[in-house]
Short mmCIF file of C-alpha atoms in Angstrom, two decimals:
data_model
loop_
_atom_site.label_atom_id
_atom_site.label_comp_id
_atom_site.label_asym_id
_atom_site.label_seq_id
_atom_site.Cartn_x
_atom_site.Cartn_y
_atom_site.Cartn_z
CA MET I 28 115.85 113.03 123.77
CA ALA I 29 118.87 115.19 124.10
CA SER I 30 117.05 118.46 124.41
CA PRO I 31 116.36 119.64 127.91
CA PRO I 32 112.69 119.03 128.58
CA PRO I 33 110.55 121.40 130.67
CA PRO I 34 110.62 119.29 133.78
CA TYR I 35 114.34 119.66 133.95
CA GLY I 36 113.88 123.39 133.69
CA GLN I 37 111.81 123.31 136.84
CA ASN I 38 114.77 121.79 138.59
CA TYR I 39 116.82 124.70 137.59
CA SER I 40 114.46 127.21 139.04
CA SER I 41 114.30 125.44 142.37
CA ALA I 42 117.99 124.77 142.91
CA ILE I 43 120.33 127.66 142.84
CA SER I 44 123.36 125.42 143.03
CA PRO I 45 124.42 123.60 139.84
CA PRO I 46 121.99 120.85 138.98
CA TYR I 47 124.51 118.12 139.43
CA PRO I 48 123.76 116.64 142.80
CA SER I 49 126.41 115.86 145.30
CA ASN I 50 128.52 112.81 144.72
CA SER I 51 126.83 110.83 147.41
CA GLN I 52 123.67 110.77 145.33
CA LEU I 53 125.28 109.18 142.36
CA PRO I 54 125.01 105.49 143.17
CA GLN I 55 121.45 105.96 144.41
CA PRO I 56 119.83 106.72 141.08
CA LEU I 57 121.45 103.60 139.62
CA LYS I 58 120.12 101.43 142.38
CA ARG I 59 116.75 103.02 142.45
CA ARG I 60 116.26 102.63 138.79
CA GLN I 61 115.93 98.93 139.10
CA SER I 62 113.32 99.10 141.83
CA ASP I 63 111.72 101.88 139.96
CA MET I 64 110.95 99.73 136.93
CA PRO I 65 107.68 98.29 138.12
CA SER I 66 106.42 101.67 139.11
CA SER I 67 107.79 103.26 136.03
CA ALA I 68 105.00 101.98 133.86
CA PRO I 69 102.32 104.09 135.46
CA THR I 70 104.68 107.09 135.55
CA ILE I 71 105.35 106.72 131.92
CA LYS I 72 101.69 106.75 131.18
CA ARG I 73 101.19 109.90 133.21
CA ARG I 74 104.06 111.53 131.50
CA LYS I 75 102.59 110.69 128.17
CA ALA I 76 99.27 112.10 129.16
CA SER I 77 100.16 115.40 130.66
CA MET I 78 103.83 115.95 130.02
CA LEU I 79 104.34 116.54 133.75
CA SER I 80 107.41 115.02 135.13
CA THR I 81 107.47 112.88 138.18
CA THR I 82 111.12 112.31 137.76
CA SER I 83 112.16 115.60 139.25
CA ALA I 84 110.87 114.27 142.54
CA SER I 85 112.68 110.98 142.43
CA SER I 86 116.08 111.27 140.87
CA ALA I 87 117.54 114.37 139.33
CA HIS I 88 120.72 112.83 137.85
CA PRO I 89 121.58 114.97 134.80
CA LEU I 90 122.22 112.03 132.52
CA ARG I 91 119.04 110.23 133.30
CA GLN I 92 116.62 109.98 130.41
CA THR I 93 113.68 112.15 131.19
CA SER I 94 111.59 111.95 128.02
CA PHE I 95 110.51 108.73 126.55
CA PRO I 96 109.04 107.93 123.19
CA PRO I 97 105.25 107.36 123.30
CA GLU I 98 104.41 104.00 124.65
CA ASN I 99 103.43 102.25 121.45
CA PRO I 100 103.28 98.49 121.25
CA GLY I 101 105.34 97.01 118.50
CA ASN I 102 107.12 100.30 117.91
CA SER I 103 110.37 98.45 117.45
CA ILE I 104 108.98 96.39 114.64
CA ALA I 105 108.95 98.36 111.49
CA TYR I 106 105.57 99.35 110.18
CA SER I 107 103.82 96.88 112.31
CA ARG I 108 100.85 98.76 113.61
CA SER I 109 99.50 101.86 111.98
CA PRO I 110 100.47 101.59 108.31
CA SER I 111 99.47 97.99 107.88
CA MET I 112 96.38 98.22 110.02
CA ASP I 113 95.14 101.26 108.23
CA THR I 114 96.21 99.89 104.93
CA MET I 115 94.54 96.57 105.35
CA SER I 116 91.26 98.07 106.26
CA MET I 117 91.63 100.68 103.61
CA ALA I 118 92.79 98.21 101.00
CA SER I 119 89.93 95.91 101.77
CA GLY I 120 87.71 98.86 101.91
CA MET I 121 88.87 100.29 98.67
CA GLY I 122 88.04 97.29 96.60
CA PRO I 123 84.57 96.52 97.87
CA SER I 124 83.46 100.07 98.44
CA SER I 125 84.30 101.21 94.96
CA VAL I 126 82.83 98.06 93.60
CA LYS I 127 79.50 98.79 95.18
CA LYS I 128 79.07 101.94 93.18
CA LYS I 129 79.63 100.22 89.90
CA LYS I 130 76.76 97.84 90.14
CA PRO I 131 74.09 100.37 89.18
CA ARG I 132 76.23 101.61 86.38
CA LYS I 133 76.79 98.25 84.77
CA THR I 134 73.15 97.29 84.30
CA LYS I 135 72.45 100.15 82.03
CA GLY I 136 69.41 99.41 79.94
CA LYS I 137 68.03 96.48 81.86
CA ASP I 138 64.71 96.36 83.58
CA ASN I 139 65.87 94.84 86.82
CA ASP I 140 67.92 98.00 87.28
CA ASP I 141 65.92 99.58 90.04
CA GLU I 142 65.38 96.64 92.29
CA SER I 143 68.86 95.34 91.96
CA VAL I 144 70.20 98.86 92.60
CA VAL I 145 68.05 99.23 95.68
CA GLY I 146 68.99 95.76 96.77
CA GLY I 147 72.64 96.44 96.14
CA ARG I 148 72.48 99.79 97.96
CA GLY I 149 70.64 98.28 100.87
CA ALA I 150 72.93 95.41 101.24
CA SER I 151 75.97 97.57 100.81
CA ALA I 152 74.70 99.98 103.44
CA SER I 153 74.16 97.17 105.95
CA ALA I 154 77.45 95.55 105.02
CA ALA I 155 79.18 98.90 105.37
CA GLY I 156 77.49 99.44 108.72
CA LYS I 157 78.65 96.00 109.85
CA ARG I 158 82.14 96.69 108.73
CA ARG I 159 82.15 100.02 110.43
CA ALA I 160 81.04 98.41 113.66
CA SER I 161 83.70 95.76 113.48
CA ARG I 162 86.28 98.38 112.60
CA GLU I 163 85.27 100.27 115.75
CA GLN I 164 85.83 97.08 117.59
CA THR I 165 89.19 96.92 116.12
CA ALA I 166 89.92 100.44 117.24
CA ASP I 167 88.74 99.63 120.76
CA ALA I 168 90.83 96.51 120.89
CA SER I 169 93.86 98.45 119.71
CA ASP I 170 93.30 101.03 122.48
CA ASP I 171 93.23 98.28 125.04
CA GLY I 172 96.28 96.69 123.45
CA ALA I 173 98.32 99.83 124.00
CA ASP I 174 98.74 99.05 127.65
CA GLU I 175 100.08 95.53 127.11
CA PRO I 176 103.78 94.88 127.42
CA THR I 177 105.54 95.42 124.13
CA THR I 178 106.80 91.91 123.44
CA LEU I 179 107.49 90.52 120.09
CA GLU I 180 105.08 87.70 120.46
CA ALA I 181 102.29 89.92 121.70
CA SER I 182 102.43 92.20 118.71
CA ALA I 183 102.73 89.32 116.28
CA GLU I 184 99.70 87.80 117.92
CA ARG I 185 97.76 90.96 117.53
CA LYS I 186 98.83 91.14 113.92
CA ALA I 187 97.55 87.67 113.31
CA GLU I 188 94.28 88.54 115.06
CA ARG I 189 93.92 91.56 112.92
CA ALA I 190 94.50 89.56 109.78
CA LEU I 191 91.85 87.10 110.78
CA ARG I 192 89.40 89.82 111.57
CA GLU I 193 90.09 91.57 108.25
CA GLN I 194 89.53 88.30 106.46
CA ARG I 195 86.28 87.72 108.26
CA GLN I 196 85.13 91.19 107.37
CA ARG I 197 86.01 90.62 103.73
CA VAL I 198 84.09 87.40 103.52
CA LEU I 199 81.17 89.13 105.21
CA VAL I 200 81.12 91.91 102.75
CA ALA I 201 81.72 89.66 99.78
CA ASN I 202 78.66 87.65 100.68
CA HIS I 203 76.45 90.60 100.01
CA PHE I 204 77.72 91.34 96.55
CA ASP I 205 75.65 91.15 93.46
CA ASP I 206 76.81 89.41 90.47
CA MET I 207 78.72 92.24 88.77
CA GLN I 208 80.11 93.47 92.02
CA PHE I 209 81.33 90.02 92.81
CA ARG I 210 83.04 89.63 89.48
CA ARG I 211 84.78 92.86 89.88
CA TYR I 212 85.85 91.94 93.37
CA GLU I 213 87.17 88.67 92.18
CA ALA I 214 89.03 90.38 89.41
CA TRP I 215 90.57 92.82 91.85
CA ARG I 216 91.78 90.05 94.08
CA ALA I 217 93.19 88.04 91.23
CA ILE I 218 95.00 90.66 89.19
CA LYS I 219 98.70 90.85 89.50
CA LEU I 220 101.45 92.38 87.52
CA PRO I 221 103.46 89.45 86.27
CA ALA I 222 106.73 89.13 88.03
CA ALA I 223 108.59 88.58 84.79
CA THR I 224 107.51 91.84 83.26
CA VAL I 225 108.16 93.76 86.48
CA ARG I 226 111.51 92.17 86.81
CA ARG I 227 112.38 93.11 83.19
CA ILE I 228 111.47 96.75 83.75
CA VAL I 229 113.22 97.03 87.02
CA ASN I 230 116.36 95.34 85.77
CA GLN I 231 116.49 97.52 82.73
CA THR I 232 115.99 100.68 84.73
CA LEU I 233 118.65 99.88 87.25
CA SER I 234 120.87 97.85 84.92
CA GLN I 235 121.31 95.20 87.62
CA SER I 236 119.47 92.11 88.63
CA VAL I 237 117.42 92.71 91.66
CA PRO I 238 116.55 90.16 94.36
CA LEU I 239 113.06 88.76 94.67
CA PRO I 240 111.74 90.72 97.63
CA VAL I 241 112.38 93.94 95.71
CA ILE I 242 110.23 92.62 92.89
CA VAL I 243 107.47 91.67 95.28
CA ALA I 244 107.53 95.11 96.87
CA VAL I 245 107.48 96.85 93.48
CA GLN I 246 104.60 94.68 92.38
CA ALA I 247 102.58 95.59 95.46
CA ALA I 248 103.22 99.26 95.09
CA ALA I 249 102.54 99.29 91.39
CA LYS I 250 99.22 97.49 91.80
CA LEU I 251 98.13 100.01 94.36
CA PHE I 252 99.27 102.83 92.18
CA ALA I 253 97.39 101.57 89.20
CA GLY I 254 94.25 101.16 91.36
CA ASP I 255 94.63 104.67 92.64
CA MET I 256 94.98 106.01 89.14
CA ILE I 257 91.91 104.23 87.78
CA GLU I 258 89.74 105.23 90.70
CA GLY I 259 91.02 108.77 90.39
CA ALA I 260 90.15 108.64 86.71
CA ARG I 261 86.61 107.63 87.51
CA LYS I 262 86.33 110.52 89.91
CA VAL I 263 87.54 112.85 87.26
CA GLN I 264 85.13 111.38 84.84
CA SER I 265 82.19 111.89 87.12
CA GLN I 266 83.28 115.50 87.77
CA TRP I 267 83.60 116.23 84.11
CA LEU I 268 80.28 114.63 83.36
CA GLU I 269 78.70 116.75 86.04
CA ALA I 270 80.36 119.86 84.77
CA THR I 271 79.31 119.49 81.15
CA GLY I 272 75.91 118.12 82.06
CA GLU I 273 75.87 115.69 79.18
CA SER I 274 76.06 111.98 79.22
CA GLN I 275 78.66 110.03 77.40
CA THR I 276 76.29 107.42 76.20
CA GLY I 277 74.16 109.87 74.27
CA LEU I 278 70.97 108.43 75.60
CA PRO I 279 68.43 110.84 76.96
CA SER I 280 68.56 110.66 80.68
CA PRO I 281 65.14 110.32 82.39
CA PRO I 282 64.14 113.06 84.80
CA ALA I 283 65.75 112.57 88.16
CA GLU I 284 63.31 111.40 90.78
CA GLY I 285 65.27 112.23 93.86
CA ASP I 286 68.02 109.71 93.28
CA GLY I 287 70.29 111.95 91.31
CA PRO I 288 73.62 110.26 92.12
CA ILE I 289 72.36 106.90 91.06
CA GLN I 290 71.31 108.29 87.74
CA LYS I 291 74.75 109.71 87.22
CA GLU I 292 76.32 106.33 87.87
CA LEU I 293 74.12 104.76 85.22
CA ARG I 294 75.04 107.05 82.41
CA ARG I 295 78.73 106.56 82.04
CA GLY I 296 80.87 105.60 79.18
CA PRO I 297 84.22 103.98 79.14
CA LEU I 298 87.19 105.72 80.69
CA HIS I 299 89.14 108.07 78.53
CA PRO I 300 92.91 108.37 78.47
CA ASP I 301 92.39 112.01 79.38
CA HIS I 302 90.74 110.95 82.60
CA LEU I 303 93.75 108.86 83.46
CA ARG I 304 96.14 111.74 82.63
CA GLU I 305 94.14 114.18 84.72
CA ALA I 306 94.09 111.73 87.55
CA LEU I 307 97.82 111.37 87.33
CA ARG I 308 98.29 115.11 87.33
CA ARG I 309 96.12 115.48 90.44
CA HIS I 310 97.96 112.74 92.17
CA MET I 311 101.27 114.47 91.54
CA LEU I 312 100.03 117.76 92.88
CA GLU I 313 98.85 116.15 96.07
CA ASN I 314 101.65 115.91 98.51
CA ASN I 315 100.78 112.52 99.89
CA GLY I 316 101.60 111.09 96.46
CA GLY I 317 105.05 111.43 97.80
CA LEU I 318 106.98 109.15 95.56
CA VAL I 319 106.55 108.87 91.85
CA GLY I 320 107.43 111.73 89.70
CA GLU I 321 110.31 112.52 92.03
CA LEU I 322 111.98 113.61 88.87
CA GLY I 323 110.85 117.04 89.76
CA LEU I 324 112.42 116.74 93.14
CA TRP I 325 115.51 115.16 91.71
CA GLN I 326 115.94 117.84 89.14
CA ALA I 327 115.52 120.51 91.71
CA GLN I 328 118.07 118.89 93.90
CA ASN I 329 120.56 118.35 91.13
CA HIS I 330 119.97 121.66 89.53
CA SER I 331 119.96 119.77 86.35
CA GLY I 332 116.48 120.43 85.30
CA VAL I 333 115.07 123.24 83.23
CA GLU I 334 115.54 125.71 86.03
CA ARG I 335 119.26 125.51 85.82
CA PHE I 336 119.74 127.46 82.62
CA GLY I 337 117.21 130.14 82.90
CA THR I 338 116.47 131.90 79.70
CA LYS I 339 117.82 135.35 79.76
CA VAL I 340 117.16 138.16 77.37
CA GLY I 341 118.92 141.43 77.66
CA GLY I 342 120.34 140.56 81.07
CA LYS I 343 116.92 139.94 82.52
CA ARG I 344 115.68 136.50 83.25
CA LEU I 345 112.51 135.38 81.45
CA LEU I 346 109.98 132.90 82.62
CA LYS I 347 110.82 133.08 86.23
CA MET M 14 121.12 109.72 84.00
CA GLU M 15 117.46 110.33 83.66
CA PRO M 16 115.52 107.06 83.96
CA ARG M 17 113.32 107.74 81.03
CA ALA M 18 116.27 108.05 78.80
CA ARG M 19 117.32 104.55 79.71
CA VAL M 20 114.03 103.09 78.62
CA GLY M 21 114.75 104.18 75.08
CA LYS M 22 114.71 100.61 73.72
CA ASN M 23 111.20 99.89 74.95
CA ARG M 24 109.59 103.03 73.73
CA GLY M 25 106.27 102.27 72.13
CA GLN M 26 106.29 98.71 73.29
CA GLN M 27 103.46 97.62 75.39
CA ASN M 28 104.84 96.20 78.61
CA PHE M 29 101.76 94.49 80.06
CA THR M 30 99.40 92.24 78.24
CA ASP M 31 96.12 93.46 77.01
CA GLN M 32 94.19 91.11 79.24
CA GLU M 33 95.91 92.29 82.43
CA LEU M 34 95.23 95.83 81.66
CA GLN M 35 91.66 95.07 80.91
CA SER M 36 91.26 93.23 84.19
CA PHE M 37 92.77 96.15 86.03
CA LEU M 38 90.35 98.60 84.48
CA PHE M 39 87.40 96.26 84.98
CA ALA M 40 88.28 95.55 88.61
CA HIS M 41 88.35 99.20 89.48
CA GLY M 42 85.22 100.19 87.70
CA ASP M 43 85.54 100.59 83.99
CA VAL M 44 83.37 98.95 81.40
CA GLN M 45 84.16 95.46 80.34
CA GLN M 46 85.72 96.57 77.13
CA SER M 47 87.79 99.61 77.76
CA LEU M 48 88.99 101.89 75.05
CA GLU M 49 92.23 101.04 73.33
CA PRO M 50 94.09 104.30 74.08
CA THR M 51 93.02 104.02 77.69
CA LYS M 52 94.82 100.75 78.01
CA LYS M 53 97.91 102.12 76.36
CA VAL M 54 97.99 105.11 78.65
CA LEU M 55 97.52 102.81 81.65
CA ASP M 56 100.37 100.65 80.58
CA GLU M 57 102.65 103.62 80.22
CA LEU M 58 101.54 104.96 83.57
CA ILE M 59 102.43 101.77 85.39
CA THR M 60 105.73 101.44 83.57
CA ASP M 61 106.66 105.02 84.39
CA PHE M 62 105.71 104.53 87.99
CA ILE M 63 107.87 101.41 88.32
CA THR M 64 110.76 103.21 86.62
CA GLU M 65 110.56 106.22 88.81
CA LEU M 66 110.16 104.14 91.92
CA CYS M 67 113.28 102.23 91.07
CA PHE M 68 115.14 105.37 90.24
CA GLU M 69 114.23 106.85 93.59
CA ALA M 70 115.36 103.73 95.34
CA HIS M 71 118.61 103.77 93.37
CA ARG M 72 119.28 107.31 94.49
CA SER M 73 119.15 106.48 98.14
CA ALA M 74 121.11 103.31 97.59
CA SER M 75 123.90 105.13 95.82
CA LEU M 76 123.97 107.75 98.52
CA ALA M 77 124.56 104.98 100.97
CA GLY M 78 127.42 103.82 98.79
CA ARG M 79 125.66 100.73 97.57
CA GLN M 80 125.28 99.63 93.97
CA LYS M 81 122.73 96.86 94.57
CA ILE M 82 119.20 97.73 95.39
CA LYS M 83 117.80 96.20 98.52
CA LEU M 84 114.25 95.88 99.72
CA ASP M 85 114.78 98.69 102.20
CA ASP M 86 115.48 101.07 99.37
CA ILE M 87 112.05 100.49 97.92
CA ARG M 88 110.55 101.00 101.34
CA PHE M 89 112.44 104.21 101.75
CA ALA M 90 111.30 105.43 98.39
CA CYS M 91 107.72 104.94 99.56
CA ARG M 92 108.22 106.54 102.90
CA LYS M 93 105.79 109.35 102.37
CA ASN M 94 102.95 107.03 101.58
CA PRO M 95 101.90 104.81 104.50
CA LEU M 96 99.34 103.01 102.33
CA TYR M 97 101.96 101.70 100.04
CA LEU M 98 104.25 100.83 102.91
CA GLY M 99 101.58 98.79 104.57
CA LYS M 100 100.69 97.00 101.38
CA ILE M 101 104.29 96.08 100.77
CA GLU M 102 104.54 94.79 104.33
CA GLU M 103 101.42 92.73 103.80
CA MET M 104 102.62 91.22 100.60
CA LEU M 105 105.93 90.26 102.08
CA ASP M 106 104.20 88.62 105.01
CA LYS M 107 101.99 86.67 102.72
CA LYS M 108 104.92 85.54 100.70
CA LYS M 109 106.65 84.40 103.89
CA ASP M 110 103.57 82.48 104.94
CA ILE M 111 103.30 80.77 101.58
CA ASP M 112 106.97 79.78 101.66
CA GLN M 113 106.63 78.44 105.14
CA THR M 114 103.61 76.40 104.21
CA ARG M 115 105.43 75.10 101.24
CA LYS M 116 108.21 73.95 103.47
CA LEU M 117 105.68 72.19 105.71
CA ILE M 118 104.16 70.38 102.77
CA ASN M 119 107.47 69.26 101.41
CA PRO M 120 110.30 69.84 103.76
CA ASP M 121 112.93 68.23 101.53
CA ASP M 122 112.80 70.27 98.42
CA ASP M 123 110.20 73.02 98.15
CA LYS M 124 111.16 73.77 94.57
CA ILE M 125 109.69 70.47 93.45
CA ALA M 126 106.29 71.19 94.96
CA LYS M 127 106.31 74.82 93.85
CA SER M 128 104.07 74.36 90.84
CA ALA M 129 101.71 72.09 92.64
CA VAL M 130 101.29 74.43 95.54
CA LYS M 131 100.86 77.39 93.22
CA ALA M 132 98.07 75.57 91.48
CA LEU M 133 96.49 74.88 94.83
CA GLU M 134 96.73 78.54 95.69
CA GLU M 135 95.17 79.57 92.45
CA GLU M 136 92.03 77.66 93.18
CA LEU M 137 91.77 78.98 96.67
CA THR M 138 91.49 82.64 95.70
CA ALA M 139 88.09 82.86 94.18
CA ALA M 140 86.56 80.21 96.36
CA ASP M 141 88.15 81.98 99.29
CA ASP M 142 85.61 84.77 99.22
CA ASP M 143 82.22 83.38 98.68
CA VAL M 144 82.36 80.39 100.97
CA ASP M 145 81.56 81.03 104.57
CA GLN M 146 84.71 79.86 106.03
CA ASP M 147 85.26 78.86 109.59
CA VAL M 148 88.32 81.00 109.97
CA ALA M 149 89.25 79.60 113.31
CA SER M 150 89.73 76.13 111.98
CA LYS M 151 92.22 77.23 109.37
CA PRO M 152 95.84 76.73 110.30
CA GLY M 153 96.18 80.43 110.78
CA LYS M 154 97.62 81.20 107.38
CA SER M 155 95.58 82.92 104.81
CA PHE M 156 96.02 81.98 101.19
CA GLY M 157 95.28 84.86 98.99
CA LYS M 158 96.49 86.37 95.81
CA LYS M 159 98.14 89.69 95.54
#
């Protein structure tokens, strides 16, 4: 906001005299700003679109704000739009979508495998299609909503709408679940890290007693993290199975008849701790893990980690 | 002081119950009876995550000159991960809704009705999903578990 934007530079090129207009112009910008307000909305949009400035034409007062933050409804409210919208659809998408894959795996040796798998797949495809369509509607609605005035009530309303829509989508998807899928979905909704345990851990770590909202936030984050880890572990497991080419159950796998991936889902064993550890390692390496394992960052910042006392032999540093 | 050093007393202790860990693994795709070491590793993973999250929050709090951790410290610690941020926001909103509804039910003393309302909420979760609900008729608040 403080940096001189390009439009102002254009002013410089046109006027040889110093940019500060004559004194007589001073009161004018102030007055004009008020009348400018109704027309400022379209100008703001144009500015956002093409970075051209229409201000240089109207008022060239040096202290006037010439660049505005992108017109984003509910921007003043923390984390109102993008994170929660994406998260809610992603969170609701994570549970059901991963659940769909497990259905074929669970019914390992049963005869109703194929039809239930096909049924599950078909239903999940249609449900996913429906959800995708409704999510597009959500995106469209949000695009329309960007032009509305950014009032507190408007954004709260939109949030409530979004919550209702998400809930409807969830119910829609849940209706198409098979038995196993539904049990897993139920379990996913119901699991929670008990507040007592979380509170104990947090209090012991910080050696203080923390207020309730902190505990709620930590619970939410930890549940997400655990989910991420387990799903990552499953991915690792499938990759390792593919790589070694053997099946963990030891049963001979029938020849693939064009549905290779479904076969792979069927022949899985329980998760190994190694899968979890590998998933954790990958999560740390990815930058969007962000938090967790900041010990590395902390040590680097404090110079108190291993790097601090580098091993030296004969004046030369080993293990750089 | 390194956070892991502070946990010394609880080393080797399982923090979360067996059943919870099993539900976690089952909900996200494992078999119904997971391996024993898998559960232990998962328990340790979650504990470490919580520890490090709190440590990170404590860092920024102490930089701000505060000793007590506030909710915003946790948020700040998660700043790189919008998914987590959104989920935290969602949970806090749900909690607020539940509290408000509790107040509506019993405006005098909501602590009295706490257990009754919690029991009510428990039933609503599972039934929530499979019944075709007329969402418009609901009072606009969604009961749901975390």
